[in-house]
mmCIF file of C-alpha atoms in Angstrom:
data_model
loop_
_atom_site.group_PDB
_atom_site.id
_atom_site.type_symbol
_atom_site.label_atom_id
_atom_site.label_comp_id
_atom_site.label_asym_id
_atom_site.label_seq_id
_atom_site.Cartn_x
_atom_site.Cartn_y
_atom_site.Cartn_z
ATOM 1 C CA MET A 26 53.498 -232.133 100.614
ATOM 2 C CA CYS A 27 53.179 -229.098 98.395
ATOM 3 C CA LYS A 28 55.942 -227.308 100.275
ATOM 4 C CA TRP A 29 58.208 -230.323 99.836
ATOM 5 C CA MET A 30 57.533 -230.428 96.097
ATOM 6 C CA LEU A 31 58.356 -226.708 95.700
ATOM 7 C CA THR A 32 61.468 -226.883 97.805
ATOM 8 C CA ASN A 33 62.938 -230.049 96.264
ATOM 9 C CA GLY A 34 61.805 -229.135 92.815
ATOM 10 C CA ALA A 35 63.508 -225.749 93.042
ATOM 11 C CA SER A 36 66.799 -227.291 94.250
ATOM 12 C CA ALA A 37 66.781 -229.886 91.482
ATOM 13 C CA SER A 38 65.976 -227.351 88.751
ATOM 14 C CA SER A 39 69.013 -225.135 89.770
ATOM 15 C CA HIS A 40 71.271 -227.535 87.804
ATOM 16 C CA LEU A 41 69.288 -227.146 84.599
ATOM 17 C CA PRO A 42 69.527 -224.498 81.851
ATOM 18 C CA ARG A 43 67.432 -221.357 82.282
ATOM 19 C CA ARG A 44 64.820 -222.344 79.701
ATOM 20 C CA CYS A 45 64.432 -225.796 81.185
ATOM 21 C CA ARG A 46 64.187 -224.271 84.688
ATOM 22 C CA ARG A 47 61.288 -222.056 83.524
ATOM 23 C CA ARG A 48 59.366 -225.067 82.112
ATOM 24 C CA CYS A 49 60.065 -227.060 85.280
ATOM 25 C CA CYS A 50 58.721 -224.225 87.409
ATOM 26 C CA LEU A 51 55.527 -223.964 85.365
ATOM 27 C CA LEU A 52 54.976 -227.774 85.575
ATOM 28 C CA LEU A 53 55.547 -227.646 89.297
ATOM 29 C CA LEU A 54 53.099 -224.749 89.742
ATOM 30 C CA LEU A 55 50.395 -226.605 87.754
ATOM 31 C CA LEU A 56 51.048 -229.789 89.703
ATOM 32 C CA VAL A 57 50.812 -227.965 93.034
ATOM 33 C CA SER A 58 47.660 -226.167 91.968
ATOM 34 C CA SER A 59 46.026 -229.486 90.977
ATOM 35 C CA VAL A 60 47.013 -231.069 94.287
ATOM 36 C CA ALA A 61 45.583 -228.096 96.225
ATOM 37 C CA VAL A 62 42.334 -228.158 94.404
ATOM 38 C CA THR A 63 42.057 -231.947 95.016
ATOM 39 C CA CYS A 64 42.755 -231.559 98.716
ATOM 40 C CA HIS A 65 40.162 -228.703 98.962
ATOM 41 C CA ASP A 66 37.515 -230.823 97.199
ATOM 42 C CA LEU A 67 38.308 -233.830 99.353
ATOM 43 C CA GLY A 68 37.965 -231.705 102.504
ATOM 44 C CA GLN A 69 34.585 -230.414 101.327
ATOM 45 C CA ASP A 70 33.399 -233.938 100.594
ATOM 46 C CA MET A 71 34.455 -235.118 104.075
ATOM 47 C CA ARG A 72 32.668 -232.186 105.752
ATOM 48 C CA TYR A 73 29.537 -232.709 103.689
ATOM 49 C CA SER A 74 29.530 -236.413 104.539
ATOM 50 C CA GLU A 75 29.975 -235.609 108.281
ATOM 51 C CA ALA A 76 27.177 -233.021 108.164
ATOM 52 C CA THR A 77 24.845 -235.458 106.348
ATOM 53 C CA ASN A 78 25.453 -238.199 108.878
ATOM 54 C CA SER A 79 24.986 -235.853 111.780
ATOM 55 C CA SER A 80 21.749 -234.512 110.314
ATOM 56 C CA SER A 81 20.530 -237.993 109.677
ATOM 57 C CA SER A 82 21.396 -239.135 113.122
ATOM 58 C CA SER A 83 19.706 -236.039 114.651
ATOM 59 C CA SER A 84 16.618 -236.578 112.463
ATOM 60 C CA SER A 85 16.452 -240.205 113.483
ATOM 61 C CA SER A 86 16.759 -239.313 117.114
ATOM 62 C CA SER A 87 14.124 -236.591 116.781
ATOM 63 C CA SER A 88 11.786 -238.986 114.955
ATOM 64 C CA SER A 89 12.318 -241.642 117.581
ATOM 65 C CA SER A 90 11.727 -239.078 120.371
ATOM 66 C CA SER A 91 8.621 -237.796 118.659
ATOM 67 C CA SER A 92 7.294 -241.300 118.089
ATOM 68 C CA SER A 93 8.012 -242.172 121.695
ATOM 69 C CA SER A 94 6.215 -239.076 122.857
ATOM 70 C CA PHE A 95 3.229 -239.693 120.581
ATOM 71 C CA SER A 96 2.871 -243.345 121.576
ATOM 72 C CA SER A 97 3.295 -242.846 125.344
ATOM 73 C CA PRO A 98 0.031 -242.849 127.241
ATOM 74 C CA PRO A 99 -1.232 -239.559 128.783
ATOM 75 C CA SER A 100 -0.490 -238.962 132.382
ATOM 76 C CA ALA A 101 -3.206 -239.883 134.806
ATOM 77 C CA GLY A 102 -5.307 -236.912 135.840
ATOM 78 C CA ARG A 103 -7.338 -236.353 138.936
ATOM 79 C CA HIS A 104 -9.496 -239.316 139.851
ATOM 80 C CA VAL A 105 -13.144 -238.754 138.908
ATOM 81 C CA ARG A 106 -15.904 -240.928 140.280
ATOM 82 C CA SER A 107 -17.400 -242.927 137.381
ATOM 83 C CA TYR A 108 -21.174 -243.421 136.972
ATOM 84 C CA ASN A 109 -21.041 -245.456 133.773
ATOM 85 C CA HIS A 110 -22.611 -248.404 135.550
ATOM 86 C CA LEU A 111 -25.732 -246.206 135.918
ATOM 87 C CA GLN A 112 -26.213 -245.493 132.278
ATOM 88 C CA GLY A 113 -28.583 -247.213 129.980
ATOM 89 C CA ASP A 114 -29.907 -249.843 132.423
ATOM 90 C CA VAL A 115 -33.289 -250.522 133.975
ATOM 91 C CA ARG A 116 -33.471 -251.803 137.528
ATOM 92 C CA TRP A 117 -36.288 -252.995 139.724
ATOM 93 C CA ARG A 118 -35.609 -251.838 143.263
ATOM 94 C CA LYS A 119 -37.106 -250.844 146.545
ATOM 95 C CA LEU A 120 -35.714 -247.631 148.062
ATOM 96 C CA TYR A 121 -35.176 -248.301 151.735
ATOM 97 C CA SER A 122 -34.650 -245.069 153.636
ATOM 98 C CA TYR A 123 -32.173 -244.577 156.386
ATOM 99 C CA ASN A 124 -35.191 -243.936 158.601
ATOM 100 C CA LYS A 125 -36.364 -247.554 157.809
ATOM 101 C CA TYR A 126 -39.209 -246.800 155.419
ATOM 102 C CA PHE A 127 -39.776 -248.059 151.981
ATOM 103 C CA LEU A 128 -40.552 -245.275 149.541
ATOM 104 C CA LYS A 129 -43.904 -245.842 147.735
ATOM 105 C CA ILE A 130 -45.969 -243.988 145.152
ATOM 106 C CA GLU A 131 -49.632 -244.775 145.530
ATOM 107 C CA LYS A 132 -52.308 -245.085 142.789
ATOM 108 C CA ASN A 133 -53.406 -241.488 143.514
ATOM 109 C CA GLY A 134 -49.805 -240.204 143.067
ATOM 110 C CA LYS A 135 -49.085 -239.644 146.804
ATOM 111 C CA VAL A 136 -45.510 -240.248 147.772
ATOM 112 C CA SER A 137 -44.704 -241.512 151.245
ATOM 113 C CA GLY A 138 -42.896 -244.180 153.233
ATOM 114 C CA THR A 139 -44.257 -247.546 154.386
ATOM 115 C CA LYS A 140 -43.009 -250.177 156.852
ATOM 116 C CA LYS A 141 -44.636 -252.976 154.870
ATOM 117 C CA GLU A 142 -42.096 -255.052 153.020
ATOM 118 C CA ASN A 143 -44.745 -256.440 150.602
ATOM 119 C CA CYS A 144 -46.366 -253.142 149.640
ATOM 120 C CA PRO A 145 -46.907 -253.337 145.847
ATOM 121 C CA TYR A 146 -46.486 -249.589 145.431
ATOM 122 C CA SER A 147 -42.958 -249.670 146.767
ATOM 123 C CA ILE A 148 -41.630 -251.721 143.842
ATOM 124 C CA LEU A 149 -39.904 -249.168 141.707
ATOM 125 C CA GLU A 150 -38.453 -249.194 138.198
ATOM 126 C CA ILE A 151 -35.301 -247.077 137.966
ATOM 127 C CA THR A 152 -34.353 -246.175 134.501
ATOM 128 C CA SER A 153 -31.165 -244.343 133.510
ATOM 129 C CA VAL A 154 -31.882 -241.227 131.462
ATOM 130 C CA GLU A 155 -28.232 -240.294 131.124
ATOM 131 C CA ILE A 156 -25.119 -240.824 133.225
ATOM 132 C CA GLY A 157 -26.007 -240.251 136.786
ATOM 133 C CA VAL A 158 -29.615 -239.154 135.996
ATOM 134 C CA VAL A 159 -32.584 -241.447 136.501
ATOM 135 C CA ALA A 160 -36.366 -241.736 136.311
ATOM 136 C CA VAL A 161 -38.066 -243.578 139.163
ATOM 137 C CA LYS A 162 -41.494 -245.104 138.564
ATOM 138 C CA SER A 163 -43.796 -247.231 140.668
ATOM 139 C CA ILE A 164 -44.567 -250.467 138.753
ATOM 140 C CA ASN A 165 -48.131 -250.839 140.104
ATOM 141 C CA SER A 166 -49.324 -247.256 140.135
ATOM 142 C CA ASN A 167 -47.471 -246.130 137.017
ATOM 143 C CA TYR A 168 -46.564 -242.782 138.625
ATOM 144 C CA TYR A 169 -43.134 -241.202 138.402
ATOM 145 C CA LEU A 170 -41.292 -239.842 141.371
ATOM 146 C CA ALA A 171 -41.078 -236.030 140.791
ATOM 147 C CA MET A 172 -40.163 -232.776 142.466
ATOM 148 C CA ASN A 173 -41.386 -229.352 141.379
ATOM 149 C CA LYS A 174 -39.534 -226.019 141.565
ATOM 150 C CA LYS A 175 -41.090 -225.341 144.950
ATOM 151 C CA GLY A 176 -39.474 -228.467 146.389
ATOM 152 C CA LYS A 177 -42.617 -230.537 146.676
ATOM 153 C CA VAL A 178 -42.256 -234.269 146.091
ATOM 154 C CA TYR A 179 -45.124 -235.798 144.236
ATOM 155 C CA GLY A 180 -46.146 -238.522 141.747
ATOM 156 C CA SER A 181 -46.415 -237.545 138.071
ATOM 157 C CA LYS A 182 -48.470 -239.595 135.580
ATOM 158 C CA GLU A 183 -46.349 -238.315 132.713
ATOM 159 C CA PHE A 184 -42.628 -238.136 132.515
ATOM 160 C CA ASN A 185 -41.461 -234.510 132.512
ATOM 161 C CA SER A 186 -38.525 -232.338 133.658
ATOM 162 C CA ASP A 187 -39.638 -232.713 137.269
ATOM 163 C CA CYS A 188 -38.996 -236.443 136.996
ATOM 164 C CA LYS A 189 -35.291 -236.192 136.260
ATOM 165 C CA LEU A 190 -33.302 -237.043 139.448
ATOM 166 C CA LYS A 191 -29.552 -237.010 139.993
ATOM 167 C CA GLU A 192 -28.599 -240.341 141.525
ATOM 168 C CA ARG A 193 -25.408 -240.245 143.572
ATOM 169 C CA ILE A 194 -23.688 -242.847 145.690
ATOM 170 C CA GLU A 195 -22.735 -241.379 149.040
ATOM 171 C CA GLU A 196 -19.745 -242.345 151.222
ATOM 172 C CA ASN A 197 -21.917 -244.394 153.543
ATOM 173 C CA GLY A 198 -23.085 -246.590 150.613
ATOM 174 C CA TYR A 199 -26.577 -245.062 150.481
ATOM 175 C CA ASN A 200 -27.960 -243.180 147.463
ATOM 176 C CA THR A 201 -29.342 -239.659 147.258
ATOM 177 C CA TYR A 202 -31.824 -238.402 144.637
ATOM 178 C CA ALA A 203 -31.764 -234.709 143.913
ATOM 179 C CA SER A 204 -33.783 -232.680 141.390
ATOM 180 C CA LEU A 205 -31.799 -232.183 138.187
ATOM 181 C CA ASN A 206 -33.518 -229.009 137.077
ATOM 182 C CA TRP A 207 -34.574 -227.194 140.329
ATOM 183 C CA LYS A 208 -32.529 -225.727 143.079
ATOM 184 C CA HIS A 209 -33.263 -223.467 146.090
ATOM 185 C CA ASN A 210 -30.919 -220.511 146.506
ATOM 186 C CA GLY A 211 -28.316 -222.414 144.447
ATOM 187 C CA ARG A 212 -28.607 -225.518 146.723
ATOM 188 C CA GLN A 213 -29.738 -228.889 145.500
ATOM 189 C CA MET A 214 -33.040 -230.243 146.697
ATOM 190 C CA PHE A 215 -33.342 -233.891 147.651
ATOM 191 C CA VAL A 216 -36.074 -236.472 147.895
ATOM 192 C CA ALA A 217 -36.329 -237.245 151.658
ATOM 193 C CA LEU A 218 -38.565 -238.945 154.207
ATOM 194 C CA ASN A 219 -38.876 -237.776 157.762
ATOM 195 C CA GLY A 220 -39.187 -239.884 160.896
ATOM 196 C CA ARG A 221 -42.859 -240.432 160.276
ATOM 197 C CA GLY A 222 -42.455 -241.552 156.699
ATOM 198 C CA ALA A 223 -43.761 -238.287 155.186
ATOM 199 C CA THR A 224 -41.893 -236.506 152.380
ATOM 200 C CA LYS A 225 -39.909 -233.415 153.212
ATOM 201 C CA ARG A 226 -39.785 -230.139 151.215
ATOM 202 C CA GLY A 227 -36.711 -229.945 149.069
ATOM 203 C CA GLN A 228 -35.699 -226.612 150.640
ATOM 204 C CA LYS A 229 -35.238 -228.344 154.035
ATOM 205 C CA THR A 230 -33.006 -231.166 152.775
ATOM 206 C CA ARG A 231 -29.228 -231.422 152.533
ATOM 207 C CA ARG A 232 -26.962 -234.037 151.093
ATOM 208 C CA LYS A 233 -25.576 -234.983 154.438
ATOM 209 C CA ASN A 234 -29.054 -235.408 156.062
ATOM 210 C CA THR A 235 -29.728 -239.095 156.531
ATOM 211 C CA SER A 236 -33.418 -238.491 155.808
ATOM 212 C CA ALA A 237 -32.396 -238.084 152.111
ATOM 213 C CA HIS A 238 -30.366 -241.385 152.123
ATOM 214 C CA PHE A 239 -31.872 -244.483 150.446
ATOM 215 C CA LEU A 240 -30.556 -247.953 149.979
ATOM 216 C CA PRO A 241 -31.596 -249.601 146.721
ATOM 217 C CA MET A 242 -32.706 -253.168 147.431
ATOM 218 C CA VAL A 243 -33.038 -255.766 144.734
ATOM 219 C CA VAL A 244 -36.593 -256.999 144.155
ATOM 220 C CA MET A 245 -36.779 -260.786 144.297
ATOM 221 C CA SER A 246 -39.025 -262.163 141.590
#
């Protein structure tokens, strides 16, 4: 457009006197300069508008992505067995061993197994101390099931660190009860009854030994 104005303006002004031609040239130069500046400003405005829209779109997309990322649930991790059902409850049970004995704690604190289903010393109160950790007490003798650092199973009149037992549900559906605080050579020690109903030393027990497996049976009132 500017080129057309200069070319046609020059040809038209050739028929005018010299003074008039000079004035016309000056007017044409001013007009061309004004048009050029306007075109330049318009171009800047268009580029600014495009940049603003692009930035706004990018920001909106980023915000949407961030919001989506924040609100999406975390990926599921490795499955962990939950023991929440063992926390904060009190249960009356009989612990029936795999060897077919009911665990009992007599009035003198002796721990052993009995075949008698109606033995009053085999009624046990199992109280959750924390998740997966319990205290087991005979209702009628008021002794706690305990294990000392030497692996001996005994009845304790008072609740202490020996009375904290880790309760775990095994794959066969039976429970195991291991000392929370004491181990032997890094191995857990379990409450167990042998084939005669006598307690075993914790050092001689293993999780997989059925002598350490007990089935909690609900006490019918």
